[in-house]
Amino acid sequence: MGDLSPENATAVVAEASIPSPRETAMRLARSFAIYGIANFGIRGLSLLLVLVYTHYLLPSDYGIIYMAEIVATFLMIFGNLSIDSAFQRLYFQHDHDQEELRSYLGTSMRFGLSSMAILVIMTFLLGGSVQSHLTMTMGVPFYPYVAMAIVTGAATQGVQYRLAIYQSERRPRSYAVLALFVFLLTAGCCIYGVVVLHRGALGMLEGKLIAATLALIVAAWSMRNFLTARFEWSFVRESLSFSLPLLPHLVMASGLVVADRFILDHYRDLSEVGIYSLAYTFGMIMFLVTQSLSQAWLPMFFDLAGGQKENRQLLGRICSGLVIFLVAIACLGILLSPPFVHVVLDYRYHAAASIVPLVIMGYLFHALFTLFNISIMQAKRTGAVFLISLLAFSANMALNFAMIPKWGMYGAAWATTIAYAVEALVAYIFAQHFFTLPYRLPETFIALIVSGTALSLTQSSWMSKWHGLFPIFYVIPVLGFLALIGGA
């Protein structure tokens, strides 16, 4: 018989507790599949609705909608205080005691909802007068457009609390059901306002407001167990100590999205803002991949990172594979998006064919930032995230002012893509300093060169051949080469 001393027994248990790469990959794939089906199913239906909406909404209508929603999203950063981010990380520090976990979530949730309610009241009281005193206006009146978008944003954030808890609980099916319900409710209300009533941008914003309010009521009912738990200020302080350092990052990250629209609106007209924003709608397919992957990987990463040190080899191996996977998805979107725009969209929106590939490339860099940022979150060094975002935002602002006056929405797209590349690079440096993982760097660099080559094809004069069908011929060689790199 072998030696069963306490030391050896402990080592055997520790070794057994380390999951195999295959087991971890299978768990990740299952969760990613569920989140992906939900996110892509919803986005796919959304794109179909966009095809309908483009026949009822002018490019200027899209400009109004996106500008109003951008302002609302920016304000919700201060209303929400990033409480849902604290949920996702601190959940695993309280899940050993169900009553403590219930109290932590309920306390933080009620504090976050109260904070958003106060912000909504303040903006309604001051929003119109503040906008009238701004030197550089955005061309969209606060009442009714921005006001409705703010209330919609607050209600949507309340629903997000329920979704964040489902994610931490590793209940992707429940997450998918609620997300689908919210989408169908929103789609029904918006179709009624835009297609049936022909109310244009106002009908779209009204539909979203009604749907978000009804969804919040449903989500609050499902969270009643948390909302009735005991309230403890110590949990508020714990959540805020984690989430508040993220606020500057979220402001900078929002600025990366907001700045180009405002500067573009200043130098060009709302039609170009609308086309640019619509291009971002299609380019967000890459964001959906990142979102689905993050939803599946985040709780698994935190669980593995909090265990044995040997798990870092596993984490590095999986993260390297995820980088190449993300590059492959990006290349597929970059090469297929120009013909899709030419074939599917109304001719008034064909200018988006050159913008969508750039947006996808930018979202690829942002996906890499998201992957690296998980390591920073694990180390609880949330203050460093602000420095990353500040550098990216500064680069974005400088490039926007330099490029938009001359190249319009093309300059805005290039500025954002470069800024996201800066964000990813700096995030990798910080992540490796705080929580080192053994990435496969040579393969990563080669994969990024391949994605850059794919992007250059879509920006060349060849892209206009055969209504933008030219890049399709490169899909199979590019994906095949990336498959070889990933399997090396």
Coordinates of C-alpha atoms in Angstrom, one line a residue:
M1 CA 0.0 0.0 0.0
G2 CA 1.2 3.6 -0.6
D3 CA 2.0 6.2 1.9
L4 CA -1.2 7.8 3.3
S5 CA 0.4 10.3 5.5
P6 CA -1.5 13.6 6.1
E7 CA 0.9 15.5 3.8
N8 CA 0.4 13.1 0.9
A9 CA -3.3 12.9 1.5
T10 CA -3.6 16.7 1.3
A11 CA -1.5 16.8 -1.9
V12 CA -3.8 14.1 -3.5
V13 CA -6.9 16.1 -2.6
A14 CA -5.4 19.3 -3.9
E15 CA -4.4 17.6 -7.2
A16 CA -7.9 16.1 -7.5
S17 CA -9.5 19.5 -7.0
I18 CA -7.7 21.0 -10.0
P19 CA -10.0 20.5 -13.0
S20 CA -8.6 19.1 -16.3
P21 CA -8.4 21.5 -19.3
R22 CA -10.9 19.4 -21.1
E23 CA -13.4 19.5 -18.2
T24 CA -13.0 23.2 -17.9
A25 CA -13.3 23.8 -21.6
M26 CA -16.5 21.7 -21.8
R27 CA -18.1 23.6 -18.9
L28 CA -17.1 26.9 -20.5
A29 CA -18.4 25.8 -23.9
R30 CA -21.8 24.7 -22.4
S31 CA -22.3 28.0 -20.6
F32 CA -21.0 30.0 -23.6
A33 CA -23.5 28.2 -25.9
I34 CA -26.4 29.1 -23.7
Y35 CA -25.4 32.7 -23.3
G36 CA -24.5 32.9 -27.0
I37 CA -27.8 31.5 -28.2
A38 CA -29.6 34.0 -26.1
N39 CA -27.5 37.0 -27.0
F40 CA -27.2 36.2 -30.7
G41 CA -30.8 35.1 -31.0
I42 CA -31.9 38.4 -29.5
R43 CA -29.4 40.4 -31.6
G44 CA -30.4 38.5 -34.7
L45 CA -34.0 39.4 -34.2
S46 CA -32.9 43.0 -33.5
L47 CA -31.2 43.1 -36.8
L48 CA -34.3 41.9 -38.6
L49 CA -36.2 44.7 -36.8
V50 CA -33.6 47.2 -37.9
L51 CA -34.3 46.2 -41.5
V52 CA -38.0 47.1 -40.8
Y53 CA -37.2 50.2 -38.9
T54 CA -35.0 51.6 -41.7
H55 CA -38.1 51.9 -43.9
Y56 CA -39.9 53.9 -41.2
L57 CA -37.1 55.9 -39.7
L58 CA -34.9 58.5 -41.3
P59 CA -31.1 58.6 -40.7
S60 CA -31.8 61.7 -38.6
D61 CA -34.3 59.7 -36.5
Y62 CA -31.5 57.2 -35.7
G63 CA -29.3 60.1 -34.8
I64 CA -31.8 61.5 -32.3
I65 CA -32.4 58.0 -30.7
Y66 CA -28.7 57.2 -30.4
M67 CA -27.7 60.7 -29.0
A68 CA -30.5 60.5 -26.4
E69 CA -29.5 57.0 -25.3
I70 CA -25.8 57.9 -25.2
V71 CA -26.6 60.7 -22.7
A72 CA -28.8 58.4 -20.6
T73 CA -26.1 55.7 -20.6
F74 CA -23.5 58.2 -19.4
L75 CA -25.7 59.5 -16.6
M76 CA -26.6 55.9 -15.4
I77 CA -22.9 55.4 -14.7
F78 CA -23.3 57.8 -11.8
G79 CA -26.7 56.5 -10.8
N80 CA -25.8 52.9 -10.7
L81 CA -22.3 53.4 -9.1
S82 CA -21.2 50.1 -10.7
I83 CA -23.0 48.1 -8.1
D84 CA -23.6 45.2 -10.5
S85 CA -19.8 44.8 -11.0
A86 CA -19.5 44.4 -7.3
F87 CA -22.1 41.7 -7.4
Q88 CA -20.1 39.7 -9.9
R89 CA -16.9 39.7 -7.9
L90 CA -18.0 39.8 -4.3
Y91 CA -20.7 37.2 -4.7
F92 CA -18.0 34.6 -4.3
Q93 CA -16.9 36.0 -1.0
H94 CA -20.4 35.5 0.6
D95 CA -21.7 32.4 -1.1
H96 CA -20.5 30.2 1.8
D97 CA -23.5 31.4 3.9
Q98 CA -26.8 31.8 2.0
E99 CA -28.4 34.2 4.5
E100 CA -25.3 36.4 4.5
L101 CA -25.3 36.3 0.7
R102 CA -29.0 37.2 0.6
S103 CA -28.4 40.1 2.9
Y104 CA -25.4 41.3 0.9
L105 CA -27.2 41.2 -2.5
G106 CA -30.4 42.7 -1.1
T107 CA -28.5 45.6 0.7
S108 CA -26.4 46.5 -2.3
M109 CA -29.4 46.2 -4.7
R110 CA -31.6 48.5 -2.7
F111 CA -28.8 51.0 -2.3
G112 CA -28.2 51.0 -6.1
L113 CA -31.9 51.3 -6.9
S114 CA -32.2 54.3 -4.5
S115 CA -29.2 55.9 -6.0
M116 CA -30.6 55.7 -9.5
A117 CA -34.0 57.0 -8.4
I118 CA -32.3 60.1 -6.9
L119 CA -30.3 60.7 -10.2
V120 CA -33.5 60.5 -12.3
I121 CA -35.3 63.0 -10.1
M122 CA -32.3 65.4 -10.2
T123 CA -31.9 65.2 -14.0
F124 CA -35.7 65.8 -14.5
L125 CA -35.4 68.9 -12.3
L126 CA -32.2 70.3 -13.9
G127 CA -31.8 68.6 -17.3
G128 CA -33.6 71.2 -19.4
S129 CA -32.0 74.2 -17.9
V130 CA -28.5 72.7 -17.9
Q131 CA -28.8 71.8 -21.6
S132 CA -29.9 75.4 -22.5
H133 CA -26.7 76.8 -20.9
L134 CA -24.3 74.4 -22.6
T135 CA -22.0 76.1 -25.1
M136 CA -21.9 73.1 -27.4
T137 CA -25.4 71.6 -27.7
M138 CA -26.1 68.2 -29.3
G139 CA -29.1 69.2 -31.3
V140 CA -31.5 66.8 -29.4
P141 CA -33.9 68.5 -26.9
F142 CA -33.9 67.2 -23.3
Y143 CA -37.7 67.0 -23.3
P144 CA -39.0 64.6 -24.4
Y145 CA -36.2 62.6 -26.0
V146 CA -33.4 62.6 -23.4
A147 CA -35.8 62.5 -20.5
M148 CA -37.4 59.3 -21.7
A149 CA -34.1 57.7 -22.4
I150 CA -32.9 58.4 -18.9
V151 CA -35.9 56.8 -17.3
T152 CA -35.5 53.8 -19.6
G153 CA -31.9 53.5 -18.7
A154 CA -32.7 53.5 -15.0
A155 CA -35.3 50.8 -15.3
T156 CA -33.1 48.7 -17.6
Q157 CA -30.3 48.9 -15.0
G158 CA -32.7 47.5 -12.4
V159 CA -33.3 44.5 -14.6
Q160 CA -29.6 44.2 -15.1
Y161 CA -29.3 43.5 -11.3
R162 CA -31.4 40.4 -11.8
L163 CA -29.4 39.3 -14.8
A164 CA -26.1 39.8 -12.9
I165 CA -27.2 37.6 -10.1
Y166 CA -28.3 34.9 -12.5
Q167 CA -24.8 35.1 -14.0
S168 CA -23.0 34.8 -10.7
E169 CA -25.3 31.9 -9.7
R170 CA -24.3 30.1 -12.9
R171 CA -27.9 30.0 -14.1
P172 CA -27.5 30.8 -17.8
R173 CA -30.9 29.3 -18.7
S174 CA -32.7 31.7 -16.3
Y175 CA -30.6 34.5 -17.7
A176 CA -31.6 33.6 -21.2
V177 CA -35.3 33.4 -20.4
L178 CA -35.4 36.8 -18.7
A179 CA -33.3 38.5 -21.5
L180 CA -35.5 37.0 -24.2
F181 CA -38.7 38.2 -22.3
V182 CA -37.3 41.7 -22.1
F183 CA -36.4 41.8 -25.8
L184 CA -39.7 40.5 -27.0
L185 CA -41.5 43.0 -24.8
T186 CA -39.3 45.9 -26.1
A187 CA -39.7 44.8 -29.7
G188 CA -43.5 44.7 -29.4
C189 CA -43.7 48.1 -27.9
C190 CA -41.3 49.6 -30.4
I191 CA -43.0 48.1 -33.4
Y192 CA -46.3 49.5 -32.2
G193 CA -44.8 53.0 -31.8
V194 CA -42.8 53.1 -35.0
V195 CA -44.6 50.9 -37.5
V196 CA -48.2 51.1 -36.4
L197 CA -48.4 54.7 -35.0
H198 CA -45.6 56.1 -37.3
R199 CA -44.2 58.2 -34.5
G200 CA -40.6 58.0 -35.6
A201 CA -37.9 58.5 -33.1
L202 CA -40.5 59.4 -30.4
G203 CA -42.3 56.2 -31.0
M204 CA -39.1 54.2 -30.6
L205 CA -38.1 55.9 -27.3
E206 CA -41.7 55.6 -26.0
G207 CA -41.8 51.9 -26.8
K208 CA -38.5 51.3 -25.0
L209 CA -39.7 53.2 -21.9
I210 CA -42.9 51.3 -21.6
A211 CA -41.1 47.9 -22.0
A212 CA -38.3 48.8 -19.6
T213 CA -40.8 49.8 -16.9
L214 CA -42.8 46.6 -17.2
A215 CA -39.6 44.5 -17.3
L216 CA -38.4 46.2 -14.1
I217 CA -41.7 45.2 -12.3
V218 CA -41.2 41.6 -13.3
A219 CA -37.5 41.6 -12.3
A220 CA -38.3 43.2 -8.9
W221 CA -41.0 40.6 -8.2
S222 CA -38.4 37.8 -8.9
M223 CA -35.9 39.5 -6.6
R224 CA -38.3 40.0 -3.7
N225 CA -36.4 37.5 -1.7
F226 CA -33.3 39.7 -1.8
L227 CA -35.2 43.0 -1.5
T228 CA -36.7 41.9 1.8
A229 CA -33.4 40.7 3.3
R230 CA -31.9 42.7 6.2
F231 CA -30.1 45.9 5.3
E232 CA -26.5 46.3 6.5
W233 CA -24.4 49.4 5.8
S234 CA -21.3 47.3 6.1
F235 CA -22.3 45.6 2.8
V236 CA -22.8 48.9 1.2
R237 CA -19.3 50.0 2.2
E238 CA -17.9 46.7 0.9
S239 CA -19.6 47.1 -2.5
L240 CA -18.6 50.8 -2.8
S241 CA -15.0 50.1 -1.9
F242 CA -14.9 47.8 -4.9
S243 CA -17.2 49.6 -7.3
L244 CA -16.4 53.3 -6.8
P245 CA -12.8 53.0 -8.2
L246 CA -14.5 51.7 -11.4
L247 CA -16.5 54.8 -11.9
P248 CA -13.7 56.9 -13.5
H249 CA -13.0 53.9 -15.8
L250 CA -16.7 53.7 -16.8
V251 CA -16.8 57.4 -17.5
M252 CA -13.7 57.1 -19.7
A253 CA -15.1 54.0 -21.4
S254 CA -18.4 55.7 -22.0
G255 CA -16.5 58.7 -23.3
L256 CA -14.9 56.4 -25.8
V257 CA -18.4 55.8 -27.2
V258 CA -19.9 59.2 -26.6
A259 CA -17.1 61.5 -27.8
D260 CA -17.1 60.5 -31.4
R261 CA -20.9 60.9 -31.8
F262 CA -20.8 64.4 -30.2
I263 CA -17.8 65.5 -32.2
L264 CA -19.3 64.0 -35.4
D265 CA -22.6 65.8 -34.6
H266 CA -20.7 69.1 -34.2
Y267 CA -18.8 68.8 -37.5
R268 CA -21.3 66.9 -39.6
D269 CA -25.1 66.4 -39.6
L270 CA -27.4 63.9 -37.8
S271 CA -27.7 61.8 -40.9
E272 CA -24.0 60.9 -40.8
V273 CA -24.4 60.3 -37.0
G274 CA -27.3 57.9 -37.8
I275 CA -25.3 55.9 -40.4
Y276 CA -22.3 55.7 -38.1
S277 CA -24.5 54.6 -35.2
L278 CA -26.2 52.0 -37.4
A279 CA -22.8 50.7 -38.4
Y280 CA -22.1 50.2 -34.7
T281 CA -25.3 48.3 -34.3
F282 CA -24.1 45.7 -36.8
G283 CA -20.5 45.8 -35.5
M284 CA -21.8 44.9 -32.1
I285 CA -22.0 41.3 -33.2
M286 CA -18.4 41.1 -32.0
F287 CA -19.4 42.7 -28.7
L288 CA -22.1 40.0 -28.3
V289 CA -19.4 37.3 -28.7
T290 CA -17.4 39.0 -26.0
Q291 CA -20.4 39.5 -23.8
S292 CA -21.4 35.8 -24.0
L293 CA -17.9 34.6 -23.4
S294 CA -17.4 36.9 -20.5
Q295 CA -20.7 35.8 -18.9
A296 CA -19.6 32.2 -19.1
W297 CA -15.9 32.7 -18.2
L298 CA -16.1 35.3 -15.5
P299 CA -17.5 33.1 -12.7
M300 CA -15.4 30.2 -13.8
F301 CA -12.2 32.3 -13.8
F302 CA -12.9 33.7 -10.3
D303 CA -13.6 30.2 -9.0
L304 CA -10.4 28.8 -10.5
A305 CA -8.2 31.8 -9.6
G306 CA -9.2 31.5 -6.0
G307 CA -8.1 27.9 -5.8
Q308 CA -4.7 26.2 -6.2
K309 CA -1.8 28.1 -7.7
E310 CA -1.4 25.3 -10.3
N311 CA -4.7 26.6 -11.8
R312 CA -2.8 29.5 -13.3
Q313 CA -1.3 27.2 -16.0
L314 CA -4.8 26.1 -16.8
L315 CA -6.1 29.7 -16.9
G316 CA -3.2 30.8 -19.1
R317 CA -3.8 28.0 -21.6
I318 CA -7.5 28.6 -21.8
C319 CA -7.1 32.4 -22.1
S320 CA -4.6 32.0 -24.9
G321 CA -7.1 29.8 -26.8
L322 CA -9.9 32.4 -26.2
V323 CA -7.7 35.1 -27.7
I324 CA -7.3 33.2 -31.0
F325 CA -11.0 32.3 -30.9
L326 CA -12.0 36.0 -30.6
V327 CA -9.7 36.9 -33.5
A328 CA -11.3 34.2 -35.7
I329 CA -14.8 35.5 -35.0
A330 CA -13.6 39.0 -35.7
C331 CA -12.1 38.1 -39.0
L332 CA -15.3 36.3 -40.0
G333 CA -17.3 39.5 -39.2
I334 CA -14.8 41.8 -40.9
L335 CA -14.9 39.9 -44.2
L336 CA -18.6 39.2 -44.3
S337 CA -20.0 42.5 -43.1
P338 CA -19.4 44.6 -46.3
P339 CA -21.5 42.3 -48.6
F340 CA -24.1 42.0 -45.9
V341 CA -24.6 45.8 -45.8
H342 CA -24.7 46.1 -49.6
V343 CA -27.2 43.3 -50.0
V344 CA -29.5 43.8 -47.0
L345 CA -29.6 47.5 -46.1
D346 CA -31.4 50.3 -48.0
Y347 CA -29.1 52.2 -50.4
R348 CA -29.1 55.2 -48.1
Y349 CA -27.1 53.2 -45.6
H350 CA -24.5 51.6 -47.9
A351 CA -21.8 54.0 -46.6
A352 CA -21.8 51.8 -43.5
A353 CA -20.1 49.0 -45.4
S354 CA -16.6 50.5 -44.8
I355 CA -17.4 51.4 -41.2
V356 CA -18.7 48.1 -39.8
P357 CA -15.3 46.2 -40.3
L358 CA -13.5 49.0 -38.4
V359 CA -16.1 48.7 -35.6
I360 CA -15.6 45.0 -35.4
M361 CA -11.8 45.4 -35.2
G362 CA -12.3 47.9 -32.4
Y363 CA -14.5 45.5 -30.5
L364 CA -11.9 42.8 -31.0
F365 CA -9.4 45.0 -29.1
H366 CA -12.0 45.8 -26.5
A367 CA -12.7 42.0 -26.2
L368 CA -9.0 41.5 -25.4
F369 CA -9.2 44.3 -22.8
T370 CA -12.2 42.5 -21.2
L371 CA -10.2 39.3 -21.1
F372 CA -7.2 40.9 -19.5
N373 CA -9.3 43.0 -17.2
I374 CA -10.7 39.8 -15.4
S375 CA -7.2 39.3 -14.0
I376 CA -7.1 42.9 -12.7
M377 CA -10.5 42.4 -11.1
Q378 CA -9.3 39.2 -9.5
A379 CA -6.5 41.1 -7.8
K380 CA -9.1 43.8 -6.8
R381 CA -6.9 46.5 -8.3
T382 CA -9.9 48.4 -9.8
G383 CA -8.1 51.7 -9.5
A384 CA -5.7 50.6 -12.3
V385 CA -8.6 50.2 -14.7
F386 CA -9.1 54.0 -14.5
L387 CA -5.6 54.6 -15.7
I388 CA -6.1 52.2 -18.6
S389 CA -9.3 53.9 -19.6
L390 CA -7.8 57.4 -19.2
L391 CA -5.0 56.6 -21.7
A392 CA -7.5 55.1 -24.2
F393 CA -9.9 58.0 -23.8
S394 CA -7.2 60.6 -24.2
A395 CA -6.0 58.9 -27.4
N396 CA -9.5 58.7 -28.7
M397 CA -10.3 62.4 -28.0
A398 CA -7.1 63.5 -29.7
L399 CA -7.6 61.3 -32.7
N400 CA -11.3 62.3 -33.0
F401 CA -10.5 66.0 -33.2
A402 CA -7.7 65.4 -35.6
M403 CA -9.6 63.0 -38.0
I404 CA -13.3 63.8 -37.8
P405 CA -13.2 67.3 -39.4
K406 CA -11.4 65.8 -42.4
W407 CA -12.8 62.3 -42.8
G408 CA -16.1 62.4 -40.9
M409 CA -17.4 59.1 -39.7
Y410 CA -14.5 57.2 -41.2
G411 CA -12.1 59.2 -39.1
A412 CA -14.3 58.5 -36.0
A413 CA -14.2 54.8 -36.7
W414 CA -10.4 54.7 -37.1
A415 CA -10.0 56.9 -33.9
T416 CA -12.0 54.5 -31.8
T417 CA -10.3 51.4 -33.2
I418 CA -6.9 52.8 -32.4
A419 CA -8.0 53.8 -28.9
Y420 CA -9.3 50.3 -28.1
A421 CA -6.0 48.9 -29.3
V422 CA -4.2 51.2 -26.7
E423 CA -6.7 50.0 -24.1
A424 CA -6.0 46.3 -24.8
L425 CA -2.2 46.7 -24.7
V426 CA -2.1 48.7 -21.5
A427 CA -4.6 46.3 -19.8
Y428 CA -2.3 43.3 -20.7
I429 CA 0.7 45.0 -19.1
F430 CA -1.3 45.7 -15.9
A431 CA -2.9 42.3 -15.8
Q432 CA 0.4 40.5 -16.1
H433 CA 1.8 42.6 -13.3
F434 CA -1.1 42.0 -10.9
F435 CA -2.0 38.4 -11.8
T436 CA 0.5 36.8 -14.1
L437 CA -0.8 34.2 -16.6
P438 CA 1.3 32.2 -19.2
Y439 CA -0.1 33.5 -22.5
R440 CA 1.1 32.2 -25.8
L441 CA 2.4 35.5 -27.2
P442 CA 3.8 34.4 -30.6
E443 CA 0.5 32.9 -31.7
T444 CA -1.4 35.9 -30.4
F445 CA 0.8 38.4 -32.4
I446 CA 0.4 36.3 -35.6
A447 CA -3.4 36.1 -35.2
L448 CA -3.6 39.9 -34.8
I449 CA -1.6 40.4 -37.9
V450 CA -4.1 38.2 -39.8
S451 CA -7.0 40.2 -38.5
G452 CA -5.2 43.4 -39.6
T453 CA -4.8 42.0 -43.1
A454 CA -8.5 41.1 -43.3
L455 CA -9.4 44.6 -42.2
S456 CA -7.1 46.2 -44.9
L457 CA -8.9 44.2 -47.6
T458 CA -12.3 45.7 -46.6
Q459 CA -10.8 49.2 -46.7
S460 CA -9.2 48.9 -50.1
S461 CA -10.7 49.9 -53.4
W462 CA -11.3 46.2 -54.2
M463 CA -14.1 46.1 -51.7
S464 CA -16.4 47.9 -54.0
K465 CA -16.2 45.1 -56.6
W466 CA -19.3 43.0 -57.0
H467 CA -21.2 45.1 -54.5
G468 CA -18.7 44.4 -51.7
L469 CA -18.6 40.6 -52.3
F470 CA -14.8 40.5 -52.8
P471 CA -13.7 39.9 -49.2
I472 CA -15.8 36.7 -49.0
F473 CA -13.1 34.8 -51.0
Y474 CA -10.7 35.3 -48.1
V475 CA -12.9 33.8 -45.4
I476 CA -11.9 30.2 -45.7
P477 CA -8.1 30.8 -46.0
V478 CA -8.1 33.2 -43.0
L479 CA -10.1 30.9 -40.7
G480 CA -8.0 27.9 -41.8
F481 CA -4.8 29.6 -41.0
L482 CA -6.1 30.7 -37.6
A483 CA -7.2 27.2 -36.8
L484 CA -3.6 26.0 -37.5
I485 CA -2.3 28.6 -35.1
G486 CA -4.8 27.7 -32.4
G487 CA -3.9 24.0 -32.7
A488 CA -0.2 24.5 -32.7

